[in-house]
Each structure stands twice: as C-alpha cells, then as structure tokens.
Amino acid sequence: MSSTLTDRPAGELADQAPAPRPRRRLAAVLVAVIAAGLLVIGGGLAVALGIGRTDTPAADSVDAGFSLDMSHHHLQAVEMANLAPGRTTDPEVLSLAFDISQTQLNQVGRMQGWLTLWGLPITGPNDMSWMGSSMHDHSSDGLMPGMATDDELTALRAATGNDFDVLFLQLMIRHHQGGLEMAQYGQAHASEAVVRGLAGSIVATQTAETTTMASMLAARGGSPLPAP
C-alpha cells in the first residue's frame, strides 16, 4: 500500500512543497511600474514635441511667419555682435555683444526647431506678410525694419576702438527697435503658446537692452540713428 501525504515525515513535505517566489513577484511588479512610467514619459514627450498633432501652424500663419522672419532678423544681430571681439576692448560692449549673440542664437534655434517640427522651411522671402503688411511698407531698401545695410556692415567690420563701439551701439539700437513691432505682433496674435511666450520675452529683453544701449552710447559720445 502506497504511503499518503499525511504518512510522510514533515521534513519530506517541506522539501517537496513549492518554494515561494518573492523575487519573481517583485520583478513583475517592477516591470509593470517601469512600463507604466515609460508610457507616461512617452506621452509627455509626444505632447511636448507635437507628435500626433494635426493642427500644426500653416506656412501663412502668424506662428510660422514670426518664427521665419524673426530668425532672419536675429541672425544679423548675431553677426554684428560676433564682430566685437578683436575690434574693441571695452568690457561693457564685449559683455553686451556676448549676451546678444548667445541669447538670440538660442532663440533662432528654438524658432527654426518649431518650423522643422511643423514641416515648414527655415528660409523664405521674409516679407512680413503674416503681419498683414509688407516689409516694403516699412523699408525702401528691401530689408526688414531696423536691419543694417551692406554698407553699414562693411563700415562696422572696418571700425575699431571707440568708433566700433559707437557704430555697433547705433546699429544695434535701431535693430532692436525694428524687431520690436514683429515681436509685439507675435505676442498678441500667435496661436501657439510657446511662440507667444518667446515673442513676449523678446519684447521685454530688447526693450530693456535698448535703454541700456542708449545710455552706453551717450557715455561714448554718440547719438542714436533715426528710428526705423
């Protein structure tokens, strides 16, 4: 007669009973938690990057026009600011030029990133038509308001010392003044919150910088150019 389970020694029963698997249970829980976390993170990134959106700004929208035209406008300011090292030893001018270059180059990266995300080109006519007007309504030389001409850029490249400081401040003040209308319009009319936010930041920063530059210019014996 075969022995039953109850006839077997307790030690033998203990040896044959399946061992608990706390590690496997813990691993399963951790996998589930990690998977849920990745799902949340992935969803957040999709929202942040605009993945899956169907209502991206069109080429003729304020958002796209602002990003395109302000990028082009900014890049000339960066070009002028990058001329300062080697042409002046004035620490205030050098500091200002560095700040303008770094800030506006960063903003250009953001705006061109949006255009790429929206499937739009990062170069174009820069005609300000998104504002319901044309750059030709503001400028007779085919440039957006406040931008330096080729002759002015040539003069800036040739200048050194205090001559550079005065011309740089004159051109940059006018440049900031010219971009202000675009930034204000973008802040008021863009549909994307990030675009309105950047436009508002540009309004605040460049208004403050214009005031600072006007004081710097007067201290160096210069006077502002006519506003665009």
Coordinates of C-alpha atoms in Angstrom, one line a residue:
M1 CA 0.0 0.0 0.0
S2 CA 1.5 3.3 -1.0
S3 CA 2.0 6.0 1.6
T4 CA -0.2 9.0 1.7
L5 CA 0.9 12.6 2.1
T6 CA -0.1 12.5 5.7
D7 CA 2.0 9.4 6.3
R8 CA 5.2 11.2 5.2
P9 CA 7.5 13.0 7.6
A10 CA 7.0 16.7 7.9
G11 CA 10.6 17.3 6.7
E12 CA 9.9 15.5 3.5
L13 CA 6.7 17.5 2.9
A14 CA 8.7 20.7 3.4
D15 CA 11.3 19.6 0.9
Q16 CA 8.7 18.8 -1.8
A17 CA 6.4 21.9 -1.3
P18 CA 6.9 24.6 -4.0
A19 CA 9.1 27.4 -2.7
P20 CA 7.6 30.9 -2.6
R21 CA 8.9 33.2 -5.3
P22 CA 9.0 36.7 -3.8
R23 CA 11.8 37.8 -6.2
R24 CA 9.7 36.9 -9.2
R25 CA 6.7 38.7 -7.9
L26 CA 8.8 41.8 -7.1
A27 CA 10.3 41.7 -10.6
A28 CA 6.8 41.5 -12.1
V29 CA 5.7 44.5 -10.1
L30 CA 8.8 46.5 -11.1
V31 CA 8.3 45.7 -14.8
A32 CA 4.7 46.9 -14.6
V33 CA 5.7 50.1 -12.8
I34 CA 8.5 50.8 -15.3
A35 CA 6.3 50.1 -18.2
A36 CA 3.6 52.5 -16.9
G37 CA 6.3 55.1 -16.3
L38 CA 7.7 54.8 -19.8
L39 CA 4.1 55.2 -21.2
V40 CA 3.6 58.4 -19.2
I41 CA 7.0 59.7 -20.2
G42 CA 6.5 58.8 -23.8
G43 CA 3.1 60.5 -23.8
G44 CA 4.6 63.6 -22.3
L45 CA 7.3 63.8 -24.9
A46 CA 4.8 63.3 -27.6
V47 CA 2.8 66.3 -26.3
A48 CA 5.9 68.4 -25.9
L49 CA 7.2 67.6 -29.4
G50 CA 3.8 67.8 -31.0
I51 CA 3.8 64.2 -32.2
G52 CA 0.4 63.1 -33.5
R53 CA -0.8 66.7 -33.9
T54 CA -2.8 67.5 -37.0
D55 CA -3.3 71.3 -36.3
T56 CA 0.2 72.5 -36.8
P57 CA 0.6 76.1 -37.9
A58 CA 0.4 76.6 -41.7
A59 CA 3.0 78.4 -43.7
D60 CA 1.0 81.6 -43.8
S61 CA 0.2 81.6 -40.1
V62 CA 1.5 84.2 -37.6
D63 CA 3.4 81.5 -35.8
A64 CA 5.3 80.4 -38.9
G65 CA 5.8 83.9 -40.2
F66 CA 7.1 85.2 -36.9
S67 CA 9.5 82.2 -36.5
L68 CA 10.8 82.6 -40.0
D69 CA 11.2 86.4 -40.1
M70 CA 12.4 86.8 -36.6
S71 CA 15.1 84.1 -37.1
H72 CA 16.4 86.0 -40.1
H73 CA 16.3 89.3 -38.2
H74 CA 18.1 87.8 -35.2
L75 CA 20.8 86.3 -37.3
Q76 CA 22.0 89.7 -38.4
A77 CA 22.2 90.8 -34.8
V78 CA 24.3 87.7 -34.0
E79 CA 26.5 88.6 -37.0
M80 CA 27.1 92.1 -35.7
A81 CA 27.6 91.0 -32.1
N82 CA 30.2 88.5 -33.1
L83 CA 32.3 91.3 -34.7
A84 CA 33.0 92.8 -31.2
P85 CA 35.9 90.5 -30.1
G86 CA 39.1 91.8 -31.7
R87 CA 37.6 95.2 -32.6
T88 CA 37.0 96.6 -29.1
T89 CA 38.5 96.2 -25.7
D90 CA 35.5 97.9 -23.9
P91 CA 34.3 95.4 -21.3
E92 CA 30.7 96.7 -21.3
V93 CA 30.5 96.4 -25.1
L94 CA 32.0 93.0 -25.1
S95 CA 29.7 91.8 -22.4
L96 CA 26.6 93.2 -24.2
A97 CA 27.7 91.7 -27.5
F98 CA 28.2 88.3 -26.0
D99 CA 24.8 88.4 -24.3
I100 CA 23.1 89.4 -27.5
S101 CA 24.9 86.7 -29.6
Q102 CA 24.2 83.9 -27.2
T103 CA 20.6 84.9 -26.4
Q104 CA 19.5 85.5 -30.0
L105 CA 21.3 82.4 -31.4
N106 CA 19.5 80.3 -28.8
Q107 CA 16.2 81.8 -29.8
V108 CA 16.9 81.2 -33.5
G109 CA 17.5 77.6 -32.7
R110 CA 14.1 77.4 -31.0
M111 CA 12.2 79.1 -33.8
Q112 CA 13.9 77.0 -36.5
G113 CA 13.2 73.9 -34.5
W114 CA 9.5 74.8 -34.5
L115 CA 9.5 75.3 -38.2
T116 CA 11.1 72.0 -38.8
L117 CA 8.7 70.3 -36.4
W118 CA 5.8 71.8 -38.4
G119 CA 7.2 70.6 -41.7
L120 CA 8.0 74.1 -42.9
P121 CA 11.1 75.6 -44.5
I122 CA 13.5 77.6 -42.3
T123 CA 14.3 80.1 -45.1
G124 CA 11.9 82.2 -47.1
P125 CA 11.1 85.7 -48.5
N126 CA 11.0 87.4 -45.1
D127 CA 8.3 89.8 -46.4
M128 CA 6.3 90.2 -43.1
S129 CA 3.1 89.3 -44.9
W130 CA 2.0 87.4 -41.8
M131 CA 1.5 90.8 -40.1
G132 CA -0.9 91.8 -42.8
S133 CA 1.6 94.2 -44.3
S134 CA 4.9 94.0 -46.2
M135 CA 8.4 94.9 -45.3
H136 CA 8.3 97.3 -48.3
D137 CA 5.7 99.3 -46.3
H138 CA 8.5 99.9 -43.7
S139 CA 11.7 99.9 -45.6
S140 CA 12.8 101.2 -49.0
D141 CA 16.0 99.1 -49.2
G142 CA 14.4 95.6 -49.2
L143 CA 15.4 94.9 -45.6
M144 CA 13.2 94.2 -42.7
P145 CA 12.8 97.2 -40.3
G146 CA 16.0 98.0 -38.3
M147 CA 18.3 95.8 -40.3
A148 CA 21.7 97.2 -41.3
T149 CA 22.6 97.6 -44.9
D150 CA 25.6 96.0 -46.6
D151 CA 27.4 99.4 -46.5
E152 CA 26.8 99.7 -42.8
L153 CA 28.0 96.2 -42.1
T154 CA 31.1 96.9 -44.1
A155 CA 31.8 100.0 -42.0
L156 CA 31.2 98.1 -38.8
R157 CA 33.7 95.4 -39.9
A158 CA 36.3 98.1 -40.6
A159 CA 35.8 100.1 -37.3
T160 CA 37.9 99.6 -34.2
G161 CA 38.0 101.0 -30.7
N162 CA 35.5 103.7 -29.8
D163 CA 34.5 104.1 -33.4
F164 CA 33.4 100.5 -33.4
D165 CA 31.6 100.9 -30.0
V166 CA 29.6 103.9 -31.2
L167 CA 28.6 102.4 -34.6
F168 CA 27.8 99.0 -33.0
L169 CA 25.5 100.6 -30.4
Q170 CA 23.8 102.8 -33.0
L171 CA 23.1 99.9 -35.4
M172 CA 22.0 97.5 -32.6
I173 CA 19.7 100.1 -31.0
R174 CA 18.0 100.6 -34.4
H175 CA 18.0 96.8 -35.0
H176 CA 16.2 96.2 -31.7
Q177 CA 13.7 98.9 -32.4
G178 CA 13.0 97.4 -35.8
G179 CA 12.3 94.0 -34.4
L180 CA 10.0 95.2 -31.7
E181 CA 6.9 95.6 -33.9
M182 CA 7.3 92.0 -35.1
A183 CA 7.7 90.7 -31.5
Q184 CA 4.7 92.6 -30.3
Y185 CA 2.5 91.4 -33.1
G186 CA 3.7 87.8 -32.5
Q187 CA 3.0 88.1 -28.8
A188 CA -0.6 89.3 -29.5
H189 CA -1.6 87.1 -32.4
A190 CA 0.3 83.8 -32.5
S191 CA -1.8 80.7 -31.8
E192 CA 0.9 78.7 -30.2
A193 CA 1.6 79.4 -26.5
V194 CA 5.3 78.8 -26.9
V195 CA 5.5 81.3 -29.8
R196 CA 3.6 84.0 -27.8
G197 CA 5.9 83.3 -24.8
L198 CA 9.1 83.7 -26.8
A199 CA 7.7 86.9 -28.5
G200 CA 6.9 88.4 -25.2
S201 CA 10.4 87.5 -23.9
I202 CA 11.9 89.3 -26.9
V203 CA 9.8 92.4 -26.3
A204 CA 10.9 92.6 -22.7
T205 CA 14.5 91.8 -23.2
Q206 CA 15.1 94.0 -26.2
T207 CA 13.2 96.9 -24.7
A208 CA 15.5 96.8 -21.6
E209 CA 18.6 96.3 -23.8
T210 CA 17.7 99.3 -25.9
T211 CA 17.5 101.5 -22.8
T212 CA 20.9 100.2 -21.6
M213 CA 22.5 100.7 -25.0
A214 CA 21.2 104.3 -25.3
S215 CA 23.0 105.1 -22.0
M216 CA 26.1 103.4 -23.2
L217 CA 26.0 105.3 -26.5
A218 CA 25.7 108.7 -24.8
A219 CA 28.6 107.8 -22.5
R220 CA 30.8 107.2 -25.5
G221 CA 29.9 110.4 -27.3
G222 CA 27.4 109.0 -29.8
S223 CA 23.8 109.7 -30.6
P224 CA 21.1 107.3 -31.9
L225 CA 20.3 106.8 -35.5
P226 CA 16.8 107.7 -36.7
A227 CA 14.3 105.0 -35.6
P228 CA 13.1 102.7 -38.4

